[in-house]
Coordinates of C-alpha atoms and ligand atoms in Angstrom, one line a residue:
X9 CA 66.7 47.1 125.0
X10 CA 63.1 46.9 123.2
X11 CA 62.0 43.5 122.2
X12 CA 59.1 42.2 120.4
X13 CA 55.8 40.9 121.4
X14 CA 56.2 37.2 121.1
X15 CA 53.6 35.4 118.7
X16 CA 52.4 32.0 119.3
X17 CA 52.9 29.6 116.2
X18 CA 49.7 28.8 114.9
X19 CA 48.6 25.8 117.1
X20 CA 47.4 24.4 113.6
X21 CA 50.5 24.7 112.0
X22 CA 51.6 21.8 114.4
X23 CA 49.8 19.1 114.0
X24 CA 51.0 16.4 116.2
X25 CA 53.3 14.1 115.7
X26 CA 53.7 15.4 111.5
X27 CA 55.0 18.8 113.0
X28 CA 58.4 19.8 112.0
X29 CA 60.9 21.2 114.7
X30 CA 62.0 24.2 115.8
X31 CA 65.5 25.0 116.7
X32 CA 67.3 28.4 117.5
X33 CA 70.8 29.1 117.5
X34 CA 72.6 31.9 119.8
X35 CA 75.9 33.2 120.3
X36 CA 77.9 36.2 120.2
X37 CA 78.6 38.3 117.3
X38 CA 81.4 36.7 115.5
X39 CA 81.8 33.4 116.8
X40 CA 80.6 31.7 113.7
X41 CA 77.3 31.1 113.6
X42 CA 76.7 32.2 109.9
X43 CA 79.7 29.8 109.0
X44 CA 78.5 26.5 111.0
X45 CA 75.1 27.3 109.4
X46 CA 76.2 27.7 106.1
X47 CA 78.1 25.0 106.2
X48 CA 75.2 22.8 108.0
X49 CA 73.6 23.4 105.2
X50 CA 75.5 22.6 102.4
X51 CA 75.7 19.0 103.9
X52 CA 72.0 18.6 105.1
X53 CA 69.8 21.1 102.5
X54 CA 66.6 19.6 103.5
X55 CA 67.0 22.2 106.9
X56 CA 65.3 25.7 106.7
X57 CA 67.2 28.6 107.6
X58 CA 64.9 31.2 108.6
X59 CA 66.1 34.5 106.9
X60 CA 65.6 37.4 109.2
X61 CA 63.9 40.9 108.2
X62 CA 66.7 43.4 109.6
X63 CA 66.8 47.4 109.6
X64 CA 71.2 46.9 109.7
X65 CA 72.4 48.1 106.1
X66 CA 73.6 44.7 103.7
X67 CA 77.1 44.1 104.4
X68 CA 79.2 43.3 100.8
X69 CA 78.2 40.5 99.1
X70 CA 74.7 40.4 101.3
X71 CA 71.8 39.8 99.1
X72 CA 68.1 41.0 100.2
X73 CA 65.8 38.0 100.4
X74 CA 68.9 35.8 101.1
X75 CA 71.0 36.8 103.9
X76 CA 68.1 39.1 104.8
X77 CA 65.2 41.3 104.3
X78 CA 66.6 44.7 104.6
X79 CA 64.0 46.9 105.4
X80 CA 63.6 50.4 107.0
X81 CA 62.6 51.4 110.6
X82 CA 59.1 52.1 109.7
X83 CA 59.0 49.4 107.1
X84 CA 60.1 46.9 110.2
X85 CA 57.2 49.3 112.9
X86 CA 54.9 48.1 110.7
X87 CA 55.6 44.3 109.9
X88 CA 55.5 44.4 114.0
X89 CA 51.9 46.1 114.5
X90 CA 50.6 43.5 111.7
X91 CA 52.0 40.6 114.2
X92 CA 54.2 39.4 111.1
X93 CA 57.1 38.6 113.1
X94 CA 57.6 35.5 115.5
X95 CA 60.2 38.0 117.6
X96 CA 61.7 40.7 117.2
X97 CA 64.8 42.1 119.0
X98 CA 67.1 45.6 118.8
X99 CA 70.6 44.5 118.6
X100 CA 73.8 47.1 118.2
X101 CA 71.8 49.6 117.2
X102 CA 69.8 47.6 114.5
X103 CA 66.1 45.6 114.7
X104 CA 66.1 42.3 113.8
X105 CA 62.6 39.9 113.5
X106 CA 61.7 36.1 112.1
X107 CA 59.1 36.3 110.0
X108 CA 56.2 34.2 111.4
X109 CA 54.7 32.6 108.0
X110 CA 57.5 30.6 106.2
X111 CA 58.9 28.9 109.9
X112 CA 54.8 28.2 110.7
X113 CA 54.9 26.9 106.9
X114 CA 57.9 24.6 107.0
X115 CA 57.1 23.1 110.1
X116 CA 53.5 22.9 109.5
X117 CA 55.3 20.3 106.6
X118 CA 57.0 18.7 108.5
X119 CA 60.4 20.4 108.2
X120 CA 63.4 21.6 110.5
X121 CA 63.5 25.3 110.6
X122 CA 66.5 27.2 112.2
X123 CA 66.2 30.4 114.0
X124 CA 69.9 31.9 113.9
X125 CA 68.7 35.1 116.7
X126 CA 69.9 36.9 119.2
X127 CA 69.8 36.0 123.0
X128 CA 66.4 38.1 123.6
X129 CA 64.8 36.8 120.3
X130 CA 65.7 33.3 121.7
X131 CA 64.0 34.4 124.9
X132 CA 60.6 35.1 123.4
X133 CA 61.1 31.8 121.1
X134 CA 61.3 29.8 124.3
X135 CA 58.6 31.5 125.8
X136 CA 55.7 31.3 123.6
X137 CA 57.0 27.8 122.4
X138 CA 58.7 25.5 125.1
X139 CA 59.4 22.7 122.6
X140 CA 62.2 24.3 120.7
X141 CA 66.0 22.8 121.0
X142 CA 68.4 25.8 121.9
X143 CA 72.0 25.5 121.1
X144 CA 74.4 28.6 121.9
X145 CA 77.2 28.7 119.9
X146 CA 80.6 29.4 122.5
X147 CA 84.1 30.9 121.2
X148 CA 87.1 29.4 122.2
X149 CA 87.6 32.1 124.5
X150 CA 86.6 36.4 124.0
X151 CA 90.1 36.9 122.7
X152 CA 89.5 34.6 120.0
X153 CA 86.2 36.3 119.4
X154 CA 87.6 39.6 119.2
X155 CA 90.5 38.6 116.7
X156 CA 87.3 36.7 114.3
X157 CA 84.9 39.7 114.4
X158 CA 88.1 42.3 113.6
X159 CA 89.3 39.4 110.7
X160 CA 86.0 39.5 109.7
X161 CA 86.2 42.9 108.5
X162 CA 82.5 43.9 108.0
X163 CA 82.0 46.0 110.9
X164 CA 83.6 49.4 112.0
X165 CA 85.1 49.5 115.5
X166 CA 82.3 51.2 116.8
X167 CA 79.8 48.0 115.6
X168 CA 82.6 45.5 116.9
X169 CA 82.7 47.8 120.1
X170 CA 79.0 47.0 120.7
X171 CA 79.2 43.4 119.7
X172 CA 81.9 42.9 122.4
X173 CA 80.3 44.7 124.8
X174 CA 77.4 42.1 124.7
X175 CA 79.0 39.0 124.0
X176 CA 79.6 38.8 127.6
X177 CA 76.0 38.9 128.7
X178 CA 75.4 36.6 125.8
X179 CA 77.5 34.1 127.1
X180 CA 76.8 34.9 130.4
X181 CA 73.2 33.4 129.7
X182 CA 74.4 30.1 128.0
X183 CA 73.6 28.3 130.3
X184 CA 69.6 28.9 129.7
X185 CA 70.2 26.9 126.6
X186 CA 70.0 22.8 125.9
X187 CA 73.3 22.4 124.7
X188 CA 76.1 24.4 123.9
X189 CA 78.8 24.1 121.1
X190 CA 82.6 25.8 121.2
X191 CA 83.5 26.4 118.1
X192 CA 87.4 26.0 117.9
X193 CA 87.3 23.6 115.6
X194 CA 84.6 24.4 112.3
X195 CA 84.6 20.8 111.5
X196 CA 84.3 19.2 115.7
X197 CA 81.7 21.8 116.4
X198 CA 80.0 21.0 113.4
X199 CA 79.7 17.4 113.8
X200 CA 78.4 18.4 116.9
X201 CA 75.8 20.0 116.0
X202 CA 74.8 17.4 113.6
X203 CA 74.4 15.0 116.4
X204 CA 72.0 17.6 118.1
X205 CA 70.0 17.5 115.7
X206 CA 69.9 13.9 114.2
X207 CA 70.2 11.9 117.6
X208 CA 68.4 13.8 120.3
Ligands
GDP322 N1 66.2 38.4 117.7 C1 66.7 38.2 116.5 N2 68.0 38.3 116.3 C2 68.5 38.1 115.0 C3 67.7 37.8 113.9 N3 68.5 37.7 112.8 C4 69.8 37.8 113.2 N4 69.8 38.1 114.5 C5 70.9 38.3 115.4 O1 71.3 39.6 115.4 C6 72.7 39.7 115.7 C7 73.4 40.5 114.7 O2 73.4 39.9 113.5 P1 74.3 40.5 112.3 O3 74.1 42.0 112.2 O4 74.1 39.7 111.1 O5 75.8 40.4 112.8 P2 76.7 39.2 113.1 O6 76.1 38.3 114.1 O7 77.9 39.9 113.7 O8 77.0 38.5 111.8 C8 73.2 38.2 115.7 O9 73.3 37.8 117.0 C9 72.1 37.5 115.0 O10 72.0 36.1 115.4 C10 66.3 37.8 114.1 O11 65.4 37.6 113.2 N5 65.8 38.0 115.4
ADP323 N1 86.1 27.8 114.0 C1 86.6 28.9 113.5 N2 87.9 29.2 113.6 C2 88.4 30.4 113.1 N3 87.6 31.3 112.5 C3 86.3 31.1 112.4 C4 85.7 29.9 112.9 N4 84.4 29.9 112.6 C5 84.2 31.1 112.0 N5 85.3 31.8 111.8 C6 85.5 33.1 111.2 O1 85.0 34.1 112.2 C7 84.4 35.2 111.5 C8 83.0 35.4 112.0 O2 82.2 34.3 111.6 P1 80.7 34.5 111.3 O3 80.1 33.2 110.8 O4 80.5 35.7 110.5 O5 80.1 34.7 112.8 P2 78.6 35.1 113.3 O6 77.7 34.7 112.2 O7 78.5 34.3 114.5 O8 78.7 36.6 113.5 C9 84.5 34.9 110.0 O9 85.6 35.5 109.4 C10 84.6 33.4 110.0 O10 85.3 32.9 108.8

Protein backbone atom coordinates (compact mmCIF):
# COMPACT_ATOMS: atom_id res chain seq x y z
CA UNK A 1 0.00 0.00 0.00
CA UNK A 2 1.57 3.35 -1.34
CA UNK A 3 0.47 6.49 0.38
CA UNK A 4 1.13 10.04 -0.12
CA UNK A 5 3.60 12.39 1.21
CA UNK A 6 1.72 14.33 3.74
CA UNK A 7 1.57 18.31 3.27
CA UNK A 8 1.47 20.66 6.10
CA UNK A 9 -1.55 23.10 5.88
CA UNK A 10 -0.17 26.37 5.30
CA UNK A 11 0.61 27.60 8.82
CA UNK A 12 -0.95 30.95 7.45
CA UNK A 13 -4.08 29.55 6.50
CA UNK A 14 -4.66 29.21 10.34
CA UNK A 15 -4.61 32.04 11.93
CA UNK A 16 -5.40 31.52 15.46
CA UNK A 17 -8.22 31.55 17.10
CA UNK A 18 -10.29 32.68 13.42
CA UNK A 19 -9.11 29.26 11.98
CA UNK A 20 -11.77 26.93 10.90
CA UNK A 21 -11.59 23.10 11.87
CA UNK A 22 -10.63 20.18 10.48
CA UNK A 23 -12.36 16.92 10.85
CA UNK A 24 -11.92 13.50 9.05
CA UNK A 25 -14.20 10.78 8.81
CA UNK A 26 -13.21 6.85 8.44
CA UNK A 27 -14.83 3.75 8.09
CA UNK A 28 -15.18 0.77 6.03
CA UNK A 29 -16.42 0.69 2.57
CA UNK A 30 -20.20 0.59 2.90
CA UNK A 31 -21.00 1.38 6.21
CA UNK A 32 -22.53 4.71 5.35
CA UNK A 33 -20.35 7.30 5.38
CA UNK A 34 -21.48 9.03 2.08
CA UNK A 35 -25.19 8.74 3.56
CA UNK A 36 -24.50 10.32 7.17
CA UNK A 37 -22.58 13.01 5.21
CA UNK A 38 -25.02 13.68 2.85
CA UNK A 39 -27.43 13.81 5.11
CA UNK A 40 -25.21 16.06 7.68
CA UNK A 41 -25.26 18.21 5.17
CA UNK A 42 -28.56 18.85 4.05
CA UNK A 43 -29.25 19.90 7.81
CA UNK A 44 -26.01 21.93 8.51
CA UNK A 45 -24.88 23.44 4.78
CA UNK A 46 -22.52 25.84 6.18
CA UNK A 47 -19.94 22.45 6.53
CA UNK A 48 -17.44 21.84 3.62
CA UNK A 49 -17.21 18.43 2.32
CA UNK A 50 -13.92 18.14 0.84
CA UNK A 51 -14.46 16.39 -2.72
CA UNK A 52 -11.67 14.00 -3.36
CA UNK A 53 -9.60 13.68 -6.79
CA UNK A 54 -9.92 9.83 -7.45
CA UNK A 55 -8.41 7.51 -10.40
CA UNK A 56 -11.80 4.87 -9.55
CA UNK A 57 -14.16 5.24 -12.68
CA UNK A 58 -17.72 7.51 -11.70
CA UNK A 59 -20.17 5.10 -10.33
CA UNK A 60 -24.00 5.99 -12.02
CA UNK A 61 -25.28 9.08 -11.15
CA UNK A 62 -21.49 10.29 -9.95
CA UNK A 63 -20.89 13.71 -11.20
CA UNK A 64 -17.04 14.94 -11.76
CA UNK A 65 -16.40 18.00 -9.58
CA UNK A 66 -19.20 16.74 -7.21
CA UNK A 67 -18.83 13.43 -5.87
CA UNK A 68 -15.27 13.64 -7.31
CA UNK A 69 -12.54 14.61 -9.53
CA UNK A 70 -12.10 11.70 -11.69
CA UNK A 71 -8.86 11.84 -13.02
CA UNK A 72 -6.32 9.42 -14.69
CA UNK A 73 -3.18 7.76 -13.15
CA UNK A 74 -0.82 10.08 -14.56
CA UNK A 75 -3.29 12.98 -14.26
CA UNK A 76 -3.34 12.06 -10.24
CA UNK A 77 1.22 11.27 -10.51
CA UNK A 78 1.19 14.60 -11.30
CA UNK A 79 -1.23 16.56 -8.94
CA UNK A 80 1.13 14.53 -6.30
CA UNK A 81 4.72 15.75 -7.58
CA UNK A 82 3.11 19.42 -7.68
CA UNK A 83 2.35 18.79 -3.72
CA UNK A 84 -1.48 19.59 -4.67
CA UNK A 85 -2.78 17.05 -2.52
CA UNK A 86 -3.09 17.17 1.43
CA UNK A 87 -2.85 13.02 1.24
CA UNK A 88 -3.15 10.75 -0.90
CA UNK A 89 -3.86 7.02 -0.46
CA UNK A 90 -4.27 3.65 -2.99
CA UNK A 91 -7.39 2.06 -1.91
CA UNK A 92 -8.97 -1.35 -3.81
CA UNK A 93 -7.08 -0.82 -6.51
CA UNK A 94 -7.87 2.99 -7.03
CA UNK A 95 -5.79 6.41 -5.75
CA UNK A 96 -7.58 8.68 -3.89
CA UNK A 97 -6.13 12.50 -2.64
CA UNK A 98 -7.75 15.77 -0.86
CA UNK A 99 -6.88 18.57 -2.61
CA UNK A 100 -4.81 20.94 -0.40
CA UNK A 101 -6.17 24.47 -1.63
CA UNK A 102 -10.01 24.61 -1.07
CA UNK A 103 -9.68 22.73 2.78
CA UNK A 104 -6.51 25.44 3.43
CA UNK A 105 -9.26 28.00 1.93
CA UNK A 106 -12.24 27.19 3.96
CA UNK A 107 -10.53 26.91 7.06
CA UNK A 108 -8.32 29.79 6.50
CA UNK A 109 -12.30 31.48 6.63
CA UNK A 110 -13.09 30.19 9.29
CA UNK A 111 -15.06 27.19 8.13
CA UNK A 112 -15.56 23.30 9.03
CA UNK A 113 -14.16 21.20 6.38
CA UNK A 114 -14.66 17.36 6.30
CA UNK A 115 -12.31 14.94 5.09
CA UNK A 116 -14.43 11.71 4.24
CA UNK A 117 -10.78 9.32 3.63
CA UNK A 118 -9.57 6.26 4.03
CA UNK A 119 -7.79 4.94 7.25
CA UNK A 120 -4.06 5.78 5.74
CA UNK A 121 -5.24 9.25 4.35
CA UNK A 122 -6.52 9.75 7.97
CA UNK A 123 -3.09 8.67 9.17
CA UNK A 124 -1.17 11.36 7.28
CA UNK A 125 -4.03 14.00 8.23
CA UNK A 126 -3.18 13.27 11.91
CA UNK A 127 0.27 13.44 11.30
CA UNK A 128 1.14 16.62 9.73
CA UNK A 129 -1.93 18.24 11.71
CA UNK A 130 -2.52 16.95 15.33
CA UNK A 131 -5.58 19.26 15.89
CA UNK A 132 -8.02 17.44 13.70
CA UNK A 133 -11.25 15.55 15.33
CA UNK A 134 -11.35 11.88 13.93
CA UNK A 135 -14.54 10.05 13.98
CA UNK A 136 -14.64 6.38 12.47
CA UNK A 137 -17.77 5.45 11.31
CA UNK A 138 -18.57 1.47 12.84
CA UNK A 139 -21.25 -0.98 11.17
CA UNK A 140 -23.52 -2.68 13.27
CA UNK A 141 -21.64 -5.66 12.86
CA UNK A 142 -19.43 -7.07 9.25
CA UNK A 143 -22.58 -9.01 8.31
CA UNK A 144 -24.47 -6.04 8.17
CA UNK A 145 -21.68 -4.45 6.21
CA UNK A 146 -21.52 -7.01 3.72
CA UNK A 147 -25.37 -7.16 3.11
CA UNK A 148 -25.13 -2.79 2.67
CA UNK A 149 -22.14 -2.85 0.28
CA UNK A 150 -23.87 -5.97 -1.91
CA UNK A 151 -27.54 -3.69 -1.55
CA UNK A 152 -25.64 -1.06 -2.65
CA UNK A 153 -25.12 -2.43 -5.87
CA UNK A 154 -22.21 -0.21 -7.33
CA UNK A 155 -19.45 -2.54 -7.06
CA UNK A 156 -18.63 -5.98 -8.69
CA UNK A 157 -17.87 -8.84 -6.29
CA UNK A 158 -14.42 -8.53 -6.95
CA UNK A 159 -14.49 -4.52 -5.57
CA UNK A 160 -16.83 -5.66 -2.63
CA UNK A 161 -14.24 -8.62 -2.18
CA UNK A 162 -11.40 -6.05 -1.60
CA UNK A 163 -13.59 -3.71 0.41
CA UNK A 164 -14.21 -6.64 2.86
CA UNK A 165 -11.13 -7.76 2.94
CA UNK A 166 -9.96 -4.35 4.57
CA UNK A 167 -12.80 -3.44 6.59
CA UNK A 168 -11.40 -5.52 9.13
CA UNK A 169 -8.01 -3.75 9.43
CA UNK A 170 -10.08 -0.56 9.13
CA UNK A 171 -11.88 -1.36 12.09
CA UNK A 172 -9.32 -2.96 13.63
CA UNK A 173 -7.59 0.64 13.96
CA UNK A 174 -10.71 2.46 15.39
CA UNK A 175 -9.59 2.77 18.20
CA UNK A 176 -6.76 5.50 16.94
CA UNK A 177 -9.71 7.72 16.42
CA UNK A 178 -11.53 10.38 18.97
CA UNK A 179 -14.73 9.00 18.81
CA UNK A 180 -16.49 6.50 17.01
CA UNK A 181 -20.11 6.28 15.73
CA UNK A 182 -22.21 2.79 14.85
CA UNK A 183 -24.34 3.38 12.47
CA UNK A 184 -27.46 1.08 13.01
CA UNK A 185 -29.63 3.65 13.20
CA UNK A 186 -29.13 6.73 10.15
CA UNK A 187 -30.94 9.13 12.36
CA UNK A 188 -29.08 7.98 16.34
CA UNK A 189 -25.77 7.97 14.53
CA UNK A 190 -26.44 11.08 13.04
CA UNK A 191 -27.41 13.05 15.90
CA UNK A 192 -24.31 11.76 17.09
CA UNK A 193 -22.31 13.05 15.08
CA UNK A 194 -23.89 16.42 15.36
CA UNK A 195 -23.03 16.54 18.95
CA UNK A 196 -19.29 15.85 17.86
CA UNK A 197 -19.20 18.46 16.13
CA UNK A 198 -21.34 21.25 17.85
CA UNK A 199 -20.46 20.38 21.60
CA UNK A 200 -16.93 19.19 21.79
N1 LIG B 1 -7.08 8.75 1.62
C1 LIG B 1 -8.18 9.12 0.97
N2 LIG B 1 -9.25 8.28 0.93
C2 LIG B 1 -10.36 8.71 0.27
C3 LIG B 1 -10.46 9.96 -0.35
N3 LIG B 1 -11.71 10.08 -0.92
C4 LIG B 1 -12.37 8.93 -0.62
N4 LIG B 1 -11.55 8.12 0.09
C5 LIG B 1 -11.86 6.80 0.64
O1 LIG B 1 -11.64 5.80 -0.34
C6 LIG B 1 -12.46 4.68 -0.02
C7 LIG B 1 -13.20 4.24 -1.27
O2 LIG B 1 -14.11 5.26 -1.63
P1 LIG B 1 -15.19 4.90 -2.78
O3 LIG B 1 -14.48 4.34 -3.96
O4 LIG B 1 -16.04 6.14 -2.97
O5 LIG B 1 -15.99 3.70 -2.18
P2 LIG B 1 -17.02 3.60 -0.98
O6 LIG B 1 -16.35 4.02 0.28
O7 LIG B 1 -17.31 2.13 -1.01
O8 LIG B 1 -18.20 4.45 -1.31
C8 LIG B 1 -13.40 5.13 1.09
O9 LIG B 1 -12.92 4.64 2.33
C9 LIG B 1 -13.29 6.63 1.06
O10 LIG B 1 -13.51 7.23 2.35
C10 LIG B 1 -9.31 10.82 -0.30
O11 LIG B 1 -9.29 11.95 -0.81
N5 LIG B 1 -8.21 10.36 0.36
N1 LIG C 1 -27.94 2.99 8.99
C1 LIG C 1 -28.11 2.31 7.83
N2 LIG C 1 -28.90 1.22 7.80
C2 LIG C 1 -29.07 0.52 6.66
N3 LIG C 1 -28.49 0.83 5.46
C3 LIG C 1 -27.67 1.92 5.45
C4 LIG C 1 -27.44 2.71 6.61
N4 LIG C 1 -26.60 3.73 6.27
C5 LIG C 1 -26.32 3.57 4.95
N5 LIG C 1 -26.97 2.50 4.45
C6 LIG C 1 -26.92 1.98 3.08
O1 LIG C 1 -25.69 1.27 2.97
C7 LIG C 1 -25.16 1.42 1.64
C8 LIG C 1 -23.75 2.00 1.72
O2 LIG C 1 -23.86 3.35 2.16
P1 LIG C 1 -22.78 4.43 1.66
O3 LIG C 1 -23.20 5.74 2.24
O4 LIG C 1 -22.60 4.31 0.19
O5 LIG C 1 -21.47 3.89 2.40
P2 LIG C 1 -19.95 4.42 2.29
O6 LIG C 1 -20.02 5.82 1.76
O7 LIG C 1 -19.43 4.33 3.70
O8 LIG C 1 -19.26 3.47 1.36
C9 LIG C 1 -26.13 2.32 0.88
O9 LIG C 1 -27.01 1.51 0.11
C10 LIG C 1 -26.89 3.03 1.99
O10 LIG C 1 -28.20 3.40 1.59
Amino acid sequence: MTTGLPTQISPTVIPGSKAGRLIVLTGPSGVGKGTLMQLLLQRHPQLYLSISVTTRSPRPGEIHGKHYYFVSREEFRQMVDRGELLEWAEFAGNCYGTPRQPVAEKIGEGKTAILEIELEGARQIRASFPEVLRIFILPPSMEELEQRLRSRGQDSEEAIARRLRRAQAEINAAGEFDYKVINDNREAALQEIEAILFSS
